[in-house]
Amino acid sequence: MTNSTEQKNSDGSARIADGGRGGGGGMPRWLPRAMVLFLVLVGLFQLADWAFRQLIDLFVMLLVSFFLSLALEPAVDRMAARGVRRGVGTFLVFVAVGVATVGFLAALGTVLVDQVAKIAGDLPRLVDDLIGWVNRTFHQDLSLGELQQRLLKDSGTIESYVQQAADNVWGVSSTVIGGLFQAFTVGLFTFYFTAEGPRVRRTVCSLLPPAKQGEVLRAWEIALAKTGGYLYSRALLAVVSAAGHWVMFALLGLPYSAALAVWVGVMSQFVPTIGTYLAGAVPVLVALTVDPVDALWVLAFVVVYQQIENYLLQPRITARTVDVHPAVAFGAVIAGAALLGAVGALIAIPAAATLQGFVGTYVRRYEVATDPRIDRGEQRRARRELRREAARRLRRMVGGDGAEGREEEGSDSRTNV
């Protein structure tokens, strides 16, 4: 009896001891620490997510400034090689870019204001023509006075819209001020990245081991060459396009021919895929206000020049830089707009050019064997060329035999004589 009781007590104490060490139904000792660690990690993640959301505008501005510095730094490097200080060279490049931007906006604004003023001056005649067309087409009896009365009847609604617009003036003003502040911030960072380019690269490389520093500098050099080369080639094409269109518009006597030429040059080169159509639409519309025949001439010249640029000018100018395929450029713009909005659309093409340069440098390519499954029309084209070459040889042979026969007959006749 005593032995059984001692055995039970020993079994119970053993179970209690095992539960304290994590056996049985008790809570393990590591579980509270794991729960605390999990809560700390969740809190840190939420804090990092909140900080990233608050600083995303700053990151976007830094990204835009970095790409702008990649575009401007080659010009500053050329000035620095000739003895100009990098700060002074960067300032001169900024002044040149600012003057070009202001000139483009001023030219575009001049055309816009002139066309709006012309439409406002012709508005009464256009309204009379519209009323006459409606009356003839729909068998109505409308008049300008009746339309004015209906418009005055709804003056309360118009007044409410005007009041709402006046209330939103402060919001619009704050948006403009915020945009100006962001532009100033981007310009400041761009100036720093461009003027202090060597120091920035040295600072980045100092954080990496020596084995990785060469790869970083090589990637940086590719980004500089491809981004700057692409933008400079586009700028040169824009200048050539603007000059050619200005000559044509001046010969036709279009108003504001220089401003329209600048519009065509910039839009056709820096807006992918649809830029050509947007660039040509404005001169055509302006020419319609002068003479419909001039509009046809403008349209024909835009189409012909586009073919000349695609097949003659662009391959020669972009031979030493990266040439982004129009489909790739269009897809890059869509992806950039989806990720970062208008800013992403602006930097999408330089980013695609840089990525294409990385792929061409770091990705190994292999020679592809001739296979009809790759290009199904290649064999047909080759057979067609062979048949044409055989036909040409046969004609030469037949023509040669005939000539030789005629020559032999002539020599025989001379011998007989």
PDB file of N, CA, C and O in Angstrom, residues 276-300:
ATOM      1  N   THR A 276       3.626  62.053 -83.065  1.00  0.00           N
ATOM      2  CA  THR A 276       3.634  62.505 -84.453  1.00  0.00           C
ATOM      3  C   THR A 276       2.261  63.007 -84.880  1.00  0.00           C
ATOM      4  O   THR A 276       2.137  64.037 -85.559  1.00  0.00           O
ATOM      5  N   TYR A 277       1.219  62.287 -84.469  1.00  0.00           N
ATOM      6  CA  TYR A 277      -0.139  62.687 -84.862  1.00  0.00           C
ATOM      7  C   TYR A 277      -0.565  63.966 -84.137  1.00  0.00           C
ATOM      8  O   TYR A 277      -1.204  64.844 -84.728  1.00  0.00           O
ATOM      9  N   LEU A 278      -0.214  64.071 -82.854  1.00  0.00           N
ATOM     10  CA  LEU A 278      -0.520  65.303 -82.130  1.00  0.00           C
ATOM     11  C   LEU A 278       0.252  66.481 -82.711  1.00  0.00           C
ATOM     12  O   LEU A 278      -0.277  67.599 -82.803  1.00  0.00           O
ATOM     13  N   ALA A 279       1.493  66.230 -83.104  1.00  0.00           N
ATOM     14  CA  ALA A 279       2.314  67.310 -83.654  1.00  0.00           C
ATOM     15  C   ALA A 279       1.752  67.814 -84.979  1.00  0.00           C
ATOM     16  O   ALA A 279       1.737  69.018 -85.246  1.00  0.00           O
ATOM     17  N   GLY A 280       1.292  66.905 -85.837  1.00  0.00           N
ATOM     18  CA  GLY A 280       0.789  67.323 -87.135  1.00  0.00           C
ATOM     19  C   GLY A 280      -0.628  67.851 -87.112  1.00  0.00           C
ATOM     20  O   GLY A 280      -1.035  68.573 -88.033  1.00  0.00           O
ATOM     21  N   ALA A 281      -1.401  67.520 -86.067  1.00  0.00           N
ATOM     22  CA  ALA A 281      -2.805  67.949 -86.039  1.00  0.00           C
ATOM     23  C   ALA A 281      -2.936  69.458 -85.869  1.00  0.00           C
ATOM     24  O   ALA A 281      -3.790  70.086 -86.508  1.00  0.00           O
ATOM     25  N   VAL A 282      -2.100  70.048 -85.020  1.00  0.00           N
ATOM     26  CA  VAL A 282      -2.218  71.488 -84.759  1.00  0.00           C
ATOM     27  C   VAL A 282      -1.913  72.318 -86.004  1.00  0.00           C
ATOM     28  O   VAL A 282      -2.699  73.210 -86.362  1.00  0.00           O
ATOM     29  N   PRO A 283      -0.808  72.091 -86.736  1.00  0.00           N
ATOM     30  CA  PRO A 283      -0.600  72.871 -87.966  1.00  0.00           C
ATOM     31  C   PRO A 283      -1.692  72.666 -89.009  1.00  0.00           C
ATOM     32  O   PRO A 283      -2.039  73.609 -89.739  1.00  0.00           O
ATOM     33  N   VAL A 284      -2.226  71.448 -89.087  1.00  0.00           N
ATOM     34  CA  VAL A 284      -3.306  71.212 -90.044  1.00  0.00           C
ATOM     35  C   VAL A 284      -4.537  72.029 -89.678  1.00  0.00           C
ATOM     36  O   VAL A 284      -5.185  72.639 -90.552  1.00  0.00           O
ATOM     37  N   LEU A 285      -4.880  72.075 -88.400  1.00  0.00           N
ATOM     38  CA  LEU A 285      -6.041  72.865 -87.968  1.00  0.00           C
ATOM     39  C   LEU A 285      -5.817  74.360 -88.195  1.00  0.00           C
ATOM     40  O   LEU A 285      -6.737  75.079 -88.610  1.00  0.00           O
ATOM     41  N   VAL A 286      -4.600  74.819 -87.934  1.00  0.00           N
ATOM     42  CA  VAL A 286      -4.312  76.235 -88.182  1.00  0.00           C
ATOM     43  C   VAL A 286      -4.390  76.537 -89.673  1.00  0.00           C
ATOM     44  O   VAL A 286      -4.902  77.586 -90.097  1.00  0.00           O
ATOM     45  N   ALA A 287      -3.881  75.614 -90.504  1.00  0.00           N
ATOM     46  CA  ALA A 287      -3.942  75.834 -91.953  1.00  0.00           C
ATOM     47  C   ALA A 287      -5.377  75.819 -92.458  1.00  0.00           C
ATOM     48  O   ALA A 287      -5.699  76.509 -93.445  1.00  0.00           O
ATOM     49  N   LEU A 288      -6.265  75.061 -91.818  1.00  0.00           N
ATOM     50  CA  LEU A 288      -7.668  75.059 -92.232  1.00  0.00           C
ATOM     51  C   LEU A 288      -8.309  76.426 -92.062  1.00  0.00           C
ATOM     52  O   LEU A 288      -9.203  76.795 -92.827  1.00  0.00           O
ATOM     53  N   THR A 289      -7.876  77.185 -91.046  1.00  0.00           N
ATOM     54  CA  THR A 289      -8.432  78.524 -90.855  1.00  0.00           C
ATOM     55  C   THR A 289      -7.955  79.506 -91.920  1.00  0.00           C
ATOM     56  O   THR A 289      -8.547  80.573 -92.088  1.00  0.00           O
ATOM     57  N   VAL A 290      -6.876  79.147 -92.630  1.00  0.00           N
ATOM     58  CA  VAL A 290      -6.352  80.022 -93.686  1.00  0.00           C
ATOM     59  C   VAL A 290      -6.873  79.581 -95.048  1.00  0.00           C
ATOM     60  O   VAL A 290      -7.504  80.341 -95.776  1.00  0.00           O
ATOM     61  N   ASP A 291      -6.589  78.315 -95.397  1.00  0.00           N
ATOM     62  CA  ASP A 291      -7.000  77.790 -96.700  1.00  0.00           C
ATOM     63  C   ASP A 291      -6.985  76.267 -96.606  1.00  0.00           C
ATOM     64  O   ASP A 291      -5.974  75.676 -96.205  1.00  0.00           O
ATOM     65  N   PRO A 292      -8.082  75.592 -96.970  1.00  0.00           N
ATOM     66  CA  PRO A 292      -8.089  74.118 -96.918  1.00  0.00           C
ATOM     67  C   PRO A 292      -6.999  73.482 -97.763  1.00  0.00           C
ATOM     68  O   PRO A 292      -6.489  72.412 -97.427  1.00  0.00           O
ATOM     69  N   VAL A 293      -6.624  74.118 -98.866  1.00  0.00           N
ATOM     70  CA  VAL A 293      -5.552  73.564 -99.698  1.00  0.00           C
ATOM     71  C   VAL A 293      -4.228  73.565 -98.938  1.00  0.00           C
ATOM     72  O   VAL A 293      -3.433  72.614 -99.029  1.00  0.00           O
ATOM     73  N   ASP A 294      -3.976  74.621 -98.162  1.00  0.00           N
ATOM     74  CA  ASP A 294      -2.766  74.656 -97.338  1.00  0.00           C
ATOM     75  C   ASP A 294      -2.754  73.525 -96.319  1.00  0.00           C
ATOM     76  O   ASP A 294      -1.691  72.968 -96.008  1.00  0.00           O
ATOM     77  N   ALA A 295      -3.922  73.193 -95.792  1.00  0.00           N
ATOM     78  CA  ALA A 295      -3.992  72.082 -94.840  1.00  0.00           C
ATOM     79  C   ALA A 295      -3.583  70.768 -95.501  1.00  0.00           C
ATOM     80  O   ALA A 295      -2.891  69.942 -94.893  1.00  0.00           O
ATOM     81  N   LEU A 296      -3.997  70.565 -96.749  1.00  0.00           N
ATOM     82  CA  LEU A 296      -3.589  69.351 -97.460  1.00  0.00           C
ATOM     83  C   LEU A 296      -2.078  69.328 -97.693  1.00  0.00           C
ATOM     84  O   LEU A 296      -1.433  68.279 -97.556  1.00  0.00           O
ATOM     85  N   TRP A 297      -1.506  70.480 -98.045  1.00  0.00           N
ATOM     86  CA  TRP A 297      -0.057  70.558 -98.231  1.00  0.00           C
ATOM     87  C   TRP A 297       0.685  70.259 -96.924  1.00  0.00           C
ATOM     88  O   TRP A 297       1.701  69.563 -96.913  1.00  0.00           O
ATOM     89  N   VAL A 298       0.185  70.796 -95.809  1.00  0.00           N
ATOM     90  CA  VAL A 298       0.819  70.552 -94.507  1.00  0.00           C
ATOM     91  C   VAL A 298       0.747  69.073 -94.156  1.00  0.00           C
ATOM     92  O   VAL A 298       1.735  68.468 -93.699  1.00  0.00           O
ATOM     93  N   LEU A 299      -0.412  68.462 -94.360  1.00  0.00           N
ATOM     94  CA  LEU A 299      -0.563  67.042 -94.059  1.00  0.00           C
ATOM     95  C   LEU A 299       0.372  66.197 -94.909  1.00  0.00           C
ATOM     96  O   LEU A 299       1.026  65.266 -94.409  1.00  0.00           O
ATOM     97  N   ALA A 300       0.465  66.512 -96.191  1.00  0.00           N
ATOM     98  CA  ALA A 300       1.362  65.753 -97.071  1.00  0.00           C
ATOM     99  C   ALA A 300       2.817  65.916 -96.651  1.00  0.00           C
ATOM    100  O   ALA A 300       3.592  64.942 -96.632  1.00  0.00           O
TER     101      ALA A 300
END
